[in-house]
């Protein structure tokens, strides 16, 4: 066999999934985890390869969250939660920490209008005395998918058609028809809140489940919530068209002008917590990123306030070079086995190394403001001055030592390697509850948006039936209304 005859080409497509090296992939939907719930294993070569390739698809623009606006300010603790976490910046009321925040659209390119329907990024970098903490979230509390293995596929489906470079909804309708867990996220994106009025009037959510650990080593699962003091406001279709047609940067301008005028936007931070010893009492998996934690069962606990009182000095230096990663935490805050979070820990930092270079954390906007020391050096765009002769550890010529030990979640891992889905999926309960909570006019607008999406010529009868079935399982009347308007019926 002459290897030169088999150059990489779609003409040699296999009938089954393979890695880039041609090895067969028997499960392209689930990460390799310890047991059913995780954590995810680094040895999952297919996952790491898939994410690493995806992270490098576009230069120099971000793959997602390309369009954004940033501002600076501070976070102030208002309520004592030291019984839950030993994080230094949360140690007591009155403590202030400098922050920089980036708001963004998610799917569209850098020059797109800020009135397009979809989630908005809400990322906060805390410059604490114990290093930086990046709380990287969105303006919706849930997400489309549970497992980061599907993230590249999801973004591909939402991005423009690679053949025509035209964004077409039938591609998303097709992809998400295989993932009914996406219904909950669609009750946000197709709702009125799918087009925010501007960045000052959006909520923020950490989305993923993190862990808080106190000095005694006790761990609690935690969800983070940002609530704007000026309320949540959105744009309905006609208003969004008018605003977007006259100013593609209306949200960026609103944020900049408000701060310049001294009208500083503010958000209250609250948390929800679940004792890790009691998680089995939930009828859903608290690590499932497609679920909310009901506030009547897990009430919001106030923590502090975020105030943005200073505009950035240079857009490139403090917006384009600004880089976040959920991997960046501080003592007292840790990850959970949330499968999406586990993959974000790798992927975000990896894409920043591709976009900005291996020394992106040396850039002033990303560098910690506290004293720091390690032996990372050289490589592209390294500008840290080093006069040391010793660049290894340990050394009797360098007095640097280990830091004092701090607690991490003490969970014991037990399970076999496997690619599997969570057991408590519950795909339809919470979307139905959210839909029924709306006023009739809001329900009607939601239905009209779905009728429009499902009426595109390339949406097949099979896809139509699947989506009507999904929405009927969430709410019977919703499924019936969609079926009647689309002249179809669910296949249940």
CSV table of C-alpha atoms in Angstrom, one decimal:
chain,number,residue,atom,x,y,z
A,1,UNK,CA,0.0,0.0,0.0
A,2,UNK,CA,1.3,3.4,-1.0
A,3,UNK,CA,0.7,5.8,2.0
A,4,UNK,CA,1.0,8.8,-0.3
A,5,UNK,CA,-2.3,7.8,-2.0
A,6,UNK,CA,-4.2,8.3,1.2
A,7,UNK,CA,-3.8,12.0,2.0
A,8,UNK,CA,-6.2,13.5,4.5
A,9,UNK,CA,-9.4,14.0,2.6
A,10,UNK,CA,-13.2,13.8,3.2
A,11,UNK,CA,-13.1,11.4,0.2
A,12,UNK,CA,-11.8,8.7,2.6
A,13,UNK,CA,-14.5,9.2,5.2
A,14,UNK,CA,-15.1,6.3,7.5
A,15,UNK,CA,-18.6,5.1,8.3
A,16,UNK,CA,-17.9,5.4,12.0
A,17,UNK,CA,-16.2,7.9,14.2
A,18,UNK,CA,-12.4,7.8,14.6
A,19,UNK,CA,-9.7,9.9,16.3
A,20,UNK,CA,-7.4,12.0,14.1
A,21,UNK,CA,-5.0,9.0,14.0
A,22,UNK,CA,-7.8,6.8,12.6
A,23,UNK,CA,-8.6,4.8,15.7
A,24,UNK,CA,-12.3,3.9,16.1
A,25,UNK,CA,-14.4,5.8,18.6
A,26,UNK,CA,-17.2,3.7,20.1
A,27,UNK,CA,-18.7,6.6,22.1
A,28,UNK,CA,-18.5,10.2,21.0
A,29,UNK,CA,-21.1,11.4,23.5
A,30,UNK,CA,-19.6,10.8,26.9
A,31,UNK,CA,-16.3,11.6,28.6
A,32,UNK,CA,-14.3,8.8,30.3
A,33,UNK,CA,-15.1,9.1,34.0
A,34,UNK,CA,-14.6,7.3,37.3
A,35,UNK,CA,-18.0,5.7,37.7
A,36,UNK,CA,-21.3,7.2,36.4
A,37,UNK,CA,-20.7,10.7,37.8
A,38,UNK,CA,-17.0,11.3,37.5
A,39,UNK,CA,-14.6,13.0,37.8
A,40,UNK,CA,-13.3,13.0,34.2
A,41,UNK,CA,-10.0,11.3,33.5
A,42,UNK,CA,-7.1,13.0,31.9
A,43,UNK,CA,-6.3,9.8,30.1
A,44,UNK,CA,-9.4,10.3,27.9
A,45,UNK,CA,-7.2,10.9,24.8
A,46,UNK,CA,-10.2,11.3,22.5
A,47,UNK,CA,-11.7,14.0,24.7
A,48,UNK,CA,-8.5,16.0,25.1
A,49,UNK,CA,-7.7,15.7,21.4
A,50,UNK,CA,-11.2,16.8,20.4
A,51,UNK,CA,-11.1,19.8,22.7
A,52,UNK,CA,-7.5,20.7,21.8
A,53,UNK,CA,-8.4,20.7,18.1
A,54,UNK,CA,-11.6,22.7,18.7
A,55,UNK,CA,-9.7,25.3,20.8
A,56,UNK,CA,-7.4,26.1,17.9
A,57,UNK,CA,-10.0,26.4,15.1
A,58,UNK,CA,-9.9,30.2,14.8
A,59,UNK,CA,-7.2,32.8,15.1
A,60,UNK,CA,-6.9,35.3,16.5
A,61,UNK,CA,-10.6,35.8,17.5
A,62,UNK,CA,-12.0,33.8,20.4
A,63,UNK,CA,-13.8,30.7,19.3
A,64,UNK,CA,-16.7,31.7,21.5
A,65,UNK,CA,-17.4,34.9,23.4
A,66,UNK,CA,-15.6,36.8,20.6
A,67,UNK,CA,-17.6,40.0,21.1
A,68,UNK,CA,-17.3,41.5,24.5
A,69,UNK,CA,-17.0,44.6,26.7
A,70,UNK,CA,-15.1,44.9,30.0
A,71,UNK,CA,-15.1,47.2,33.0
A,72,UNK,CA,-13.3,47.4,36.3
A,73,UNK,CA,-14.4,47.8,39.9
A,74,UNK,CA,-14.5,46.0,43.2
A,75,UNK,CA,-16.3,43.2,45.1
A,76,UNK,CA,-17.3,43.8,48.7
A,77,UNK,CA,-18.3,41.2,51.2
A,78,UNK,CA,-21.6,42.1,52.9
A,79,UNK,CA,-22.4,38.9,54.7
A,80,UNK,CA,-20.3,36.4,56.7
A,81,UNK,CA,-20.0,33.0,55.0
A,82,UNK,CA,-16.7,32.0,56.7
A,83,UNK,CA,-18.5,28.9,58.1
A,84,UNK,CA,-18.7,27.7,54.5
A,85,UNK,CA,-15.4,28.6,53.0
A,86,UNK,CA,-11.8,29.5,54.1
A,87,UNK,CA,-11.4,31.7,50.9
A,88,UNK,CA,-9.4,34.8,52.1
A,89,UNK,CA,-11.3,37.3,50.0
A,90,UNK,CA,-14.6,36.1,51.6
A,91,UNK,CA,-13.2,36.2,55.2
A,92,UNK,CA,-15.5,38.9,56.6
A,93,UNK,CA,-17.9,41.7,55.8
A,94,UNK,CA,-16.3,44.9,54.5
A,95,UNK,CA,-13.4,43.2,52.7
A,96,UNK,CA,-13.0,44.6,49.2
A,97,UNK,CA,-11.3,42.9,46.2
A,98,UNK,CA,-10.4,44.5,42.9
A,99,UNK,CA,-12.2,42.9,39.9
A,100,UNK,CA,-12.4,43.1,36.1
A,101,UNK,CA,-15.6,41.9,34.4
A,102,UNK,CA,-16.2,40.9,30.8
A,103,UNK,CA,-19.6,40.7,29.3
A,104,UNK,CA,-20.0,39.0,25.9
A,105,UNK,CA,-22.2,37.5,23.3
A,106,UNK,CA,-21.4,33.8,22.8
A,107,UNK,CA,-21.8,32.5,19.3
A,108,UNK,CA,-21.5,35.5,16.9
A,109,UNK,CA,-18.3,36.9,15.5
A,110,UNK,CA,-16.5,39.9,16.9
A,111,UNK,CA,-18.1,42.4,14.6
A,112,UNK,CA,-21.7,41.2,15.1
A,113,UNK,CA,-24.6,43.2,16.5
A,114,UNK,CA,-25.2,43.0,20.3
A,115,UNK,CA,-28.9,42.4,19.7
A,116,UNK,CA,-28.7,38.9,18.5
A,117,UNK,CA,-30.6,36.2,20.4
A,118,UNK,CA,-28.6,34.0,22.7
A,119,UNK,CA,-26.8,33.7,26.0
A,120,UNK,CA,-24.4,36.4,27.3
A,121,UNK,CA,-21.2,35.7,29.0
A,122,UNK,CA,-20.7,37.1,32.5
A,123,UNK,CA,-17.0,36.5,33.6
A,124,UNK,CA,-15.5,38.0,36.8
A,125,UNK,CA,-11.8,38.0,37.6
A,126,UNK,CA,-11.1,38.6,41.3
A,127,UNK,CA,-7.6,39.8,42.1
A,128,UNK,CA,-7.3,38.4,45.6
A,129,UNK,CA,-4.5,38.2,48.1
A,130,UNK,CA,-4.2,34.5,47.5
A,131,UNK,CA,-4.1,34.7,43.7
A,132,UNK,CA,-6.8,35.2,41.1
A,133,UNK,CA,-10.2,33.6,41.1
A,134,UNK,CA,-12.1,33.5,37.8
A,135,UNK,CA,-15.9,33.0,38.0
A,136,UNK,CA,-16.7,32.3,34.4
A,137,UNK,CA,-20.5,32.1,33.7
A,138,UNK,CA,-23.4,33.3,31.6
A,139,UNK,CA,-26.6,35.2,32.1
A,140,UNK,CA,-28.7,32.0,32.2
A,141,UNK,CA,-28.4,29.5,35.1
A,142,UNK,CA,-28.3,26.4,32.9
A,143,UNK,CA,-26.6,25.1,29.8
A,144,UNK,CA,-27.4,23.2,26.6
A,145,UNK,CA,-25.4,20.0,27.3
A,146,UNK,CA,-24.1,18.1,30.3
A,147,UNK,CA,-20.9,16.7,29.0
A,148,UNK,CA,-18.0,18.7,27.6
A,149,UNK,CA,-17.4,15.9,25.0
A,150,UNK,CA,-20.3,17.5,23.1
A,151,UNK,CA,-19.2,21.1,23.4
A,152,UNK,CA,-17.3,21.3,20.0
A,153,UNK,CA,-20.2,19.6,18.2
A,154,UNK,CA,-22.7,22.1,19.9
A,155,UNK,CA,-20.7,25.1,18.8
A,156,UNK,CA,-20.2,23.7,15.3
A,157,UNK,CA,-24.0,23.3,15.0
A,158,UNK,CA,-24.6,26.9,16.2
A,159,UNK,CA,-21.8,28.5,14.1
A,160,UNK,CA,-22.3,29.2,10.4
A,161,UNK,CA,-22.5,26.3,7.9
A,162,UNK,CA,-18.8,25.5,7.0
A,163,UNK,CA,-19.8,25.2,3.3
A,164,UNK,CA,-21.6,28.5,2.9
A,165,UNK,CA,-20.6,30.4,6.0
A,166,UNK,CA,-24.3,31.1,6.6
A,167,UNK,CA,-25.7,30.6,10.0
A,168,UNK,CA,-28.7,28.3,9.6
A,169,UNK,CA,-31.1,27.2,12.3
A,170,UNK,CA,-31.8,23.8,10.9
A,171,UNK,CA,-28.3,22.7,11.9
A,172,UNK,CA,-29.0,23.5,15.6
A,173,UNK,CA,-32.5,22.0,15.4
A,174,UNK,CA,-30.9,18.8,14.1
A,175,UNK,CA,-28.1,18.6,16.6
A,176,UNK,CA,-30.2,19.4,19.7
A,177,UNK,CA,-32.9,16.9,18.6
A,178,UNK,CA,-30.4,14.3,19.9
A,179,UNK,CA,-30.1,16.1,23.2
A,180,UNK,CA,-33.4,16.6,25.0
A,181,UNK,CA,-31.5,18.0,28.0
A,182,UNK,CA,-31.2,21.2,26.0
A,183,UNK,CA,-34.9,22.0,26.4
A,184,UNK,CA,-34.3,23.8,29.7
A,185,UNK,CA,-31.7,26.1,28.1
A,186,UNK,CA,-34.1,26.8,25.2
A,187,UNK,CA,-36.7,28.1,27.7
A,188,UNK,CA,-34.2,30.9,28.3
A,189,UNK,CA,-32.8,31.5,24.8
A,190,UNK,CA,-36.3,31.5,23.1
A,191,UNK,CA,-37.8,33.4,26.0
A,192,UNK,CA,-38.0,37.2,26.1
A,193,UNK,CA,-34.7,37.3,28.1
A,194,UNK,CA,-33.0,35.8,25.1
A,195,UNK,CA,-32.2,39.4,23.9
A,196,UNK,CA,-31.0,41.5,26.9
A,197,UNK,CA,-31.5,45.2,26.7
A,198,UNK,CA,-27.9,45.8,27.6
A,199,UNK,CA,-25.2,44.4,29.9
A,200,UNK,CA,-26.2,46.4,32.9
A,201,UNK,CA,-29.6,44.7,33.0
A,202,UNK,CA,-28.6,41.0,32.9
A,203,UNK,CA,-28.2,38.4,35.7
A,204,UNK,CA,-25.1,36.3,36.0
A,205,UNK,CA,-24.7,32.7,37.0
A,206,UNK,CA,-21.6,30.6,37.7
A,207,UNK,CA,-23.7,27.9,35.8
A,208,UNK,CA,-21.5,25.0,37.0
A,209,UNK,CA,-21.5,23.5,40.4
A,210,UNK,CA,-18.4,24.4,42.5
A,211,UNK,CA,-17.4,23.4,46.0
A,212,UNK,CA,-16.9,25.5,49.0
A,213,UNK,CA,-14.5,24.2,51.7
A,214,UNK,CA,-14.2,25.6,55.2
A,215,UNK,CA,-11.1,25.5,57.5
A,216,UNK,CA,-12.3,22.2,59.0
A,217,UNK,CA,-12.3,20.6,55.5
A,218,UNK,CA,-16.1,20.4,55.3
A,219,UNK,CA,-17.3,20.7,51.7
A,220,UNK,CA,-20.6,22.0,50.3
A,221,UNK,CA,-21.7,22.2,46.7
A,222,UNK,CA,-22.3,25.8,45.6
A,223,UNK,CA,-24.0,27.8,42.8
A,224,UNK,CA,-23.2,31.5,42.3
A,225,UNK,CA,-25.9,34.1,41.4
A,226,UNK,CA,-25.4,37.7,40.3
A,227,UNK,CA,-28.5,39.9,40.5
A,228,UNK,CA,-28.5,43.4,39.0
A,229,UNK,CA,-29.8,46.1,41.4
A,230,UNK,CA,-31.3,47.9,38.4
A,231,UNK,CA,-33.4,44.8,37.4
A,232,UNK,CA,-33.5,42.5,34.4
A,233,UNK,CA,-34.6,44.1,31.1
A,234,UNK,CA,-34.8,42.7,27.6
A,235,UNK,CA,-35.6,43.7,24.0
A,236,UNK,CA,-38.6,42.2,22.1
A,237,UNK,CA,-38.2,41.6,18.4
A,238,UNK,CA,-39.2,44.9,16.9
A,239,UNK,CA,-37.2,46.9,19.5
A,240,UNK,CA,-34.1,44.7,19.0
A,241,UNK,CA,-34.3,45.2,15.3
A,242,UNK,CA,-34.5,49.0,15.7
A,243,UNK,CA,-31.7,49.1,18.3
A,244,UNK,CA,-29.4,46.7,16.3
A,245,UNK,CA,-30.0,48.5,13.1
A,246,UNK,CA,-28.9,51.9,14.4
A,247,UNK,CA,-26.0,50.8,16.6
A,248,UNK,CA,-24.2,47.4,16.5
A,249,UNK,CA,-22.4,48.3,19.8
A,250,UNK,CA,-25.3,49.6,21.8
A,251,UNK,CA,-24.6,47.4,24.9
A,252,UNK,CA,-20.9,48.3,24.9
A,253,UNK,CA,-21.7,52.0,24.6
A,254,UNK,CA,-24.3,51.8,27.3
A,255,UNK,CA,-21.9,50.2,29.7
A,256,UNK,CA,-19.1,52.7,28.9
A,257,UNK,CA,-21.3,55.8,29.0
A,258,UNK,CA,-23.0,54.7,32.3
A,259,UNK,CA,-19.7,54.3,34.1
A,260,UNK,CA,-18.3,57.5,32.6
A,261,UNK,CA,-21.4,59.4,33.9
A,262,UNK,CA,-21.0,58.0,37.4
A,263,UNK,CA,-24.0,55.7,37.1
A,264,UNK,CA,-22.1,52.6,38.3
A,265,UNK,CA,-23.8,49.3,37.6
A,266,UNK,CA,-24.1,47.0,40.6
A,267,UNK,CA,-24.9,43.3,41.2
A,268,UNK,CA,-25.6,41.4,44.4
A,269,UNK,CA,-23.9,38.1,44.8
A,270,UNK,CA,-25.8,35.2,46.4
A,271,UNK,CA,-25.1,31.5,46.7
A,272,UNK,CA,-27.1,28.3,47.0
A,273,UNK,CA,-25.4,25.5,48.9
A,274,UNK,CA,-26.0,21.7,49.2
A,275,UNK,CA,-24.3,19.6,51.8
A,276,UNK,CA,-22.4,17.0,49.9
A,277,UNK,CA,-23.6,14.4,52.4
A,278,UNK,CA,-27.2,15.1,51.5
A,279,UNK,CA,-27.1,15.3,47.7
A,280,UNK,CA,-28.9,12.0,47.3
A,281,UNK,CA,-32.0,13.6,48.7
A,282,UNK,CA,-32.5,15.6,45.5
A,283,UNK,CA,-34.7,14.2,42.7
A,284,UNK,CA,-32.2,15.6,40.2
A,285,UNK,CA,-28.4,15.4,40.0
A,286,UNK,CA,-27.0,18.7,41.6
A,287,UNK,CA,-24.0,18.3,39.3
A,288,UNK,CA,-26.2,18.4,36.2
A,289,UNK,CA,-25.6,21.7,34.5
A,290,UNK,CA,-29.0,21.5,32.7
A,291,UNK,CA,-30.8,21.8,36.0
A,292,UNK,CA,-31.5,24.7,38.4
A,293,UNK,CA,-31.6,24.2,42.2
A,294,UNK,CA,-35.1,25.2,43.3
A,295,UNK,CA,-34.8,28.3,45.4
A,296,UNK,CA,-37.7,27.2,47.7
A,297,UNK,CA,-35.6,24.2,48.7
A,298,UNK,CA,-32.1,25.7,48.5
A,299,UNK,CA,-32.7,29.4,49.3
A,300,UNK,CA,-30.3,32.2,48.1
A,301,UNK,CA,-27.9,33.3,50.7
A,302,UNK,CA,-26.5,36.8,50.3
A,303,UNK,CA,-22.7,37.2,50.1
A,304,UNK,CA,-21.7,40.6,48.7
A,305,UNK,CA,-21.9,43.2,46.0
A,306,UNK,CA,-20.1,43.9,42.8
A,307,UNK,CA,-19.6,47.5,41.7
A,308,UNK,CA,-18.2,48.5,38.3
A,309,UNK,CA,-16.8,52.1,38.7
A,310,UNK,CA,-14.0,52.4,36.1
A,311,UNK,CA,-13.9,51.9,32.4
A,312,UNK,CA,-11.0,50.0,30.9
A,313,UNK,CA,-8.0,52.1,29.7
A,314,UNK,CA,-7.4,50.2,26.4
A,315,UNK,CA,-9.7,47.8,24.7
A,316,UNK,CA,-7.1,45.5,23.3
A,317,UNK,CA,-5.0,45.3,26.5
A,318,UNK,CA,-8.0,44.9,28.9
A,319,UNK,CA,-10.6,43.2,26.7
A,320,UNK,CA,-9.0,41.2,23.9
A,321,UNK,CA,-6.1,40.1,26.0
A,322,UNK,CA,-8.3,39.5,29.0
A,323,UNK,CA,-8.4,35.7,29.5
A,324,UNK,CA,-10.5,33.6,31.9
A,325,UNK,CA,-10.5,30.0,32.9
A,326,UNK,CA,-12.7,28.1,35.4
A,327,UNK,CA,-9.5,26.3,36.4
A,328,UNK,CA,-8.3,29.4,38.2
A,329,UNK,CA,-9.6,29.1,41.8
A,330,UNK,CA,-8.3,30.0,45.3
A,331,UNK,CA,-8.1,28.0,48.5
A,332,UNK,CA,-11.6,27.5,49.9
A,333,UNK,CA,-13.2,27.2,46.4
A,334,UNK,CA,-12.7,24.1,44.4
A,335,UNK,CA,-14.3,22.2,41.5
A,336,UNK,CA,-17.0,19.5,41.6
A,337,UNK,CA,-17.4,16.4,39.4
A,338,UNK,CA,-19.7,18.4,37.2
A,339,UNK,CA,-18.7,16.9,33.8
A,340,UNK,CA,-19.0,20.1,31.9
A,341,UNK,CA,-16.9,22.0,34.5
A,342,UNK,CA,-14.3,19.2,34.4
A,343,UNK,CA,-13.7,19.7,30.7
A,344,UNK,CA,-13.8,23.5,30.9
A,345,UNK,CA,-10.9,23.2,33.4
A,346,UNK,CA,-8.7,22.0,30.6
A,347,UNK,CA,-10.3,23.7,27.6
A,348,UNK,CA,-10.4,27.3,28.6
A,349,UNK,CA,-6.8,27.6,29.6
A,350,UNK,CA,-5.8,25.6,26.5
A,351,UNK,CA,-7.6,27.9,24.2
A,352,UNK,CA,-6.0,31.0,25.8
A,353,UNK,CA,-2.5,29.4,25.3
A,354,UNK,CA,-3.4,29.1,21.6
A,355,UNK,CA,-5.0,32.5,21.3
A,356,UNK,CA,-2.5,34.6,23.4
A,357,UNK,CA,0.5,32.3,23.8
A,358,UNK,CA,1.8,30.1,26.6
A,359,UNK,CA,2.7,33.1,28.8
A,360,UNK,CA,-0.8,34.7,28.6
A,361,UNK,CA,-0.9,34.8,32.4
A,362,UNK,CA,2.0,37.3,32.4
A,363,UNK,CA,-0.1,39.9,30.6
A,364,UNK,CA,-0.9,42.6,33.1
A,365,UNK,CA,-4.7,42.1,32.9
A,366,UNK,CA,-4.3,38.4,33.7
A,367,UNK,CA,-1.4,38.4,36.1
A,368,UNK,CA,-2.1,38.1,39.8
A,369,UNK,CA,-1.7,41.2,41.9
A,370,UNK,CA,-0.2,39.3,44.9
A,371,UNK,CA,3.4,38.0,45.2
A,372,UNK,CA,3.9,34.8,43.2
A,373,UNK,CA,6.7,32.5,42.4
A,374,UNK,CA,7.2,29.4,40.1
A,375,UNK,CA,9.6,28.0,37.6
A,376,UNK,CA,7.5,28.6,34.5
A,377,UNK,CA,9.8,30.5,32.1
A,378,UNK,CA,10.8,31.2,28.5
A,379,UNK,CA,8.5,30.3,25.5
A,380,UNK,CA,6.7,32.7,23.2
A,381,UNK,CA,6.2,36.2,24.4
A,382,UNK,CA,7.8,35.8,27.8
A,383,UNK,CA,8.6,39.2,29.3
A,384,UNK,CA,9.2,38.3,32.9
A,385,UNK,CA,12.7,39.4,34.0
A,386,UNK,CA,14.5,36.5,35.8
A,387,UNK,CA,18.0,36.8,37.2
A,388,UNK,CA,17.9,33.5,39.1
A,389,UNK,CA,20.3,30.6,38.5
A,390,UNK,CA,18.0,28.0,40.0
A,391,UNK,CA,14.9,27.2,38.0
A,392,UNK,CA,14.0,23.9,39.6
A,393,UNK,CA,12.5,22.7,42.9
A,394,UNK,CA,13.5,21.8,45.5
A,395,UNK,CA,16.9,23.4,45.9
A,396,UNK,CA,19.2,24.3,48.8
A,397,UNK,CA,20.1,27.5,46.9
A,398,UNK,CA,16.6,28.7,46.7
A,399,UNK,CA,14.7,29.2,50.0
A,400,UNK,CA,11.2,29.0,48.4
A,401,UNK,CA,9.1,26.4,50.1
A,402,UNK,CA,5.7,24.8,49.9
A,403,UNK,CA,2.7,26.9,51.0
A,404,UNK,CA,0.7,25.8,54.0
A,405,UNK,CA,-1.7,23.0,53.1
A,406,UNK,CA,-5.3,24.0,52.5
A,407,UNK,CA,-8.3,21.7,52.4
A,408,UNK,CA,-9.9,20.3,49.2
A,409,UNK,CA,-13.0,18.2,49.0
A,410,UNK,CA,-12.4,14.9,50.8
A,411,UNK,CA,-14.6,12.7,48.6
A,412,UNK,CA,-13.5,9.1,48.0
A,413,UNK,CA,-13.6,8.0,44.4
A,414,UNK,CA,-14.9,4.5,43.6
A,415,UNK,CA,-16.0,3.3,40.2
A,416,UNK,CA,-14.9,1.7,36.9
A,417,UNK,CA,-13.7,3.6,33.9
A,418,UNK,CA,-16.6,4.1,31.6
A,419,UNK,CA,-18.3,6.5,29.2
A,420,UNK,CA,-21.8,7.0,30.6
A,421,UNK,CA,-24.6,9.4,31.1
A,422,UNK,CA,-26.0,10.5,34.5
A,423,UNK,CA,-28.8,8.5,35.9
A,424,UNK,CA,-31.2,11.3,37.0
A,425,UNK,CA,-31.7,13.0,33.7
A,426,UNK,CA,-35.1,14.5,34.2
A,427,UNK,CA,-35.0,16.4,30.9
A,428,UNK,CA,-38.6,17.7,30.8
A,429,UNK,CA,-39.7,18.6,34.4
A,430,UNK,CA,-38.0,21.9,34.9
A,431,UNK,CA,-38.5,23.2,31.3
A,432,UNK,CA,-42.3,22.6,31.7
A,433,UNK,CA,-42.4,24.3,35.1
A,434,UNK,CA,-40.6,27.3,33.7
A,435,UNK,CA,-43.0,27.6,30.7
A,436,UNK,CA,-46.1,27.3,33.0
A,437,UNK,CA,-44.7,30.1,35.2
A,438,UNK,CA,-45.1,32.6,32.4
A,439,UNK,CA,-48.0,34.9,31.6
A,440,UNK,CA,-50.0,33.9,28.5
A,441,UNK,CA,-48.5,36.6,26.3
A,442,UNK,CA,-45.0,35.5,27.2
A,443,UNK,CA,-45.9,31.9,26.4
A,444,UNK,CA,-47.3,33.0,23.1
A,445,UNK,CA,-44.1,34.8,22.1
A,446,UNK,CA,-42.1,31.6,23.0
A,447,UNK,CA,-44.4,29.5,20.9
A,448,UNK,CA,-44.1,31.9,17.9
A,449,UNK,CA,-40.3,31.8,18.0
A,450,UNK,CA,-40.3,28.0,18.0
A,451,UNK,CA,-42.9,27.9,15.2
A,452,UNK,CA,-40.5,30.1,13.2
A,453,UNK,CA,-37.5,27.9,14.0
A,454,UNK,CA,-39.3,24.7,13.1
A,455,UNK,CA,-40.8,26.1,9.9
A,456,UNK,CA,-37.4,26.3,8.0
A,457,UNK,CA,-37.4,24.3,4.8
A,458,UNK,CA,-34.6,21.9,5.9
A,459,UNK,CA,-36.4,20.9,9.1
A,460,UNK,CA,-37.7,17.5,8.2
A,461,UNK,CA,-40.9,15.9,9.3
A,462,UNK,CA,-38.9,13.6,11.6
A,463,UNK,CA,-37.2,16.6,13.3
A,464,UNK,CA,-40.5,18.4,13.6
A,465,UNK,CA,-42.1,15.4,15.3
A,466,UNK,CA,-39.2,14.9,17.7
A,467,UNK,CA,-39.3,18.5,18.8
A,468,UNK,CA,-43.1,18.5,19.3
A,469,UNK,CA,-42.7,15.3,21.3
A,470,UNK,CA,-40.1,16.9,23.5
A,471,UNK,CA,-42.1,20.0,24.2
A,472,UNK,CA,-45.3,17.9,24.8
A,473,UNK,CA,-43.4,16.0,27.4
A,474,UNK,CA,-42.4,19.3,29.1
A,475,UNK,CA,-46.0,20.6,28.9
A,476,UNK,CA,-48.8,18.9,27.1
A,477,UNK,CA,-50.6,22.1,26.0
A,478,UNK,CA,-47.4,23.5,24.6
A,479,UNK,CA,-46.9,20.4,22.5
A,480,UNK,CA,-50.5,20.6,21.3
A,481,UNK,CA,-50.2,24.2,20.3
A,482,UNK,CA,-47.0,23.7,18.4
A,483,UNK,CA,-48.5,20.6,16.6
A,484,UNK,CA,-51.6,22.6,15.6
A,485,UNK,CA,-49.7,25.5,14.2
A,486,UNK,CA,-47.1,23.3,12.4
A,487,UNK,CA,-49.8,20.9,11.1
A,488,UNK,CA,-48.0,18.0,12.7
A,489,UNK,CA,-48.2,15.7,15.7
A,490,UNK,CA,-45.7,14.3,18.2
A,491,UNK,CA,-44.3,10.8,17.8
A,492,UNK,CA,-44.6,9.7,21.5
